[in-house]
Each structure stands twice: as C-alpha cells, then as structure tokens.
Amino acid sequence: MPRNQIRWYAPGGETEPVSKKEFRSLTKEGQGALAARIKQLAQARIGLSDLRHLRGELYEIRAQVGNNHFRVIVIQDSPVHFIILSCFYKNQQKTPKQELAKAEQRLKRWRSGN
C-alpha cells in the first residue's frame, strides 16, 4: 500500500515545528478529528482530490466536531511528501485571510529553504 510522508512546517532554529504547536493548541476533540484526517492522508487513503483547494499550492484538510470546524493548510512538496503549514479553528464561513497569508508566507519560506 502506498504511503505519504507528512512533515510539519518548522522555520530554521525552531525546536518544535510551529504548525505542530498550533495543532496542540486546539481542543483535544479538534486534534483527534484532524489527526484522523492527517492519518488518512499519510496512508494514501485520501489525496489532493479529496482536499479543498484554496489557491495556488495551498489545500485544506477539513474536520468538524459538532459545530466546531478545524482546518489544516497543506502543500504537496513531492508526489509522496505533504507539508503541514498551518492548523487553526475556523469560526467563520470563509478561510480567514490572515490564515491564508500566514500559510503563503510559510510556503515562500519553505521553498527558499528557511
């Protein structure tokens, strides 16, 4: 069975990836729901076609617990590598502009090797 590798975004010099810190700041229920979706991606049971395209290279993994919506913004770095750029609780209809801007900035830093 093919598998994907999932990496967490960490700028140079960070001991713990910032995207993982964001993940850990979510409720336990949110973490559990997102972890299940991330695991499906790692096991190649879902792929880009199952994720919501945001813009450019950015895709969104979605999870819901009751009325609470949780999101992960990812990119596909190679055919089998996905990078988690951002994790957050979503409390509005559209993906917040500041989350998109943050993910785009992190993507730019990732591509430049920082």
GROMACS .gro file of C-alpha atoms in nm, residues 48-90:
model
   43
   48LEU     CA    1  -0.526   1.615  -0.316
   49SER     CA    2  -0.853   1.545  -0.498
   50ASP     CA    3  -1.016   1.483  -0.156
   51LEU     CA    4  -0.887   1.810  -0.009
   52ARG     CA    5  -1.031   2.155  -0.067
   53HIS     CA    6  -0.816   2.366  -0.298
   54LEU     CA    7  -0.768   2.715  -0.154
   55ARG     CA    8  -0.541   2.884  -0.407
   56GLY     CA    9  -0.204   2.823  -0.569
   57GLU     CA   10  -0.041   2.526  -0.398
   58LEU     CA   11  -0.250   2.553  -0.080
   59TYR     CA   12  -0.500   2.284   0.013
   60GLU     CA   13  -0.719   2.247   0.319
   61ILE     CA   14  -0.784   1.939   0.531
   62ARG     CA   15  -1.121   1.979   0.699
   63ALA     CA   16  -1.261   1.826   1.017
   64GLN     CA   17  -1.571   1.901   1.219
   65VAL     CA   18  -1.667   1.816   1.576
   66GLY     CA   19  -2.026   1.918   1.642
   67ASN     CA   20  -2.049   2.280   1.528
   68ASN     CA   21  -1.673   2.336   1.560
   69HIS     CA   22  -1.467   2.344   1.242
   70PHE     CA   23  -1.094   2.271   1.239
   71ARG     CA   24  -0.857   2.315   0.947
   72VAL     CA   25  -0.505   2.227   0.835
   73ILE     CA   26  -0.344   2.401   0.539
   74VAL     CA   27  -0.104   2.175   0.349
   75ILE     CA   28   0.102   2.166   0.033
   76GLN     CA   29   0.223   1.869  -0.165
   77ASP     CA   30   0.602   1.906  -0.180
   78SER     CA   31   0.660   1.594  -0.391
   79PRO     CA   32   0.441   1.304  -0.504
   80VAL     CA   33   0.466   1.146  -0.156
   81HIS     CA   34   0.552   1.442   0.073
   82PHE     CA   35   0.299   1.676   0.230
   83ILE     CA   36   0.392   1.976   0.446
   84ILE     CA   37   0.152   2.099   0.714
   85LEU     CA   38   0.184   2.477   0.707
   86SER     CA   39  -0.089   2.585   0.947
   87CYS     CA   40  -0.355   2.449   1.186
   88PHE     CA   41  -0.646   2.651   1.320
   89TYR     CA   42  -1.002   2.665   1.450
   90LYS     CA   43  -1.235   2.813   1.191
   0.00000   0.00000   0.00000
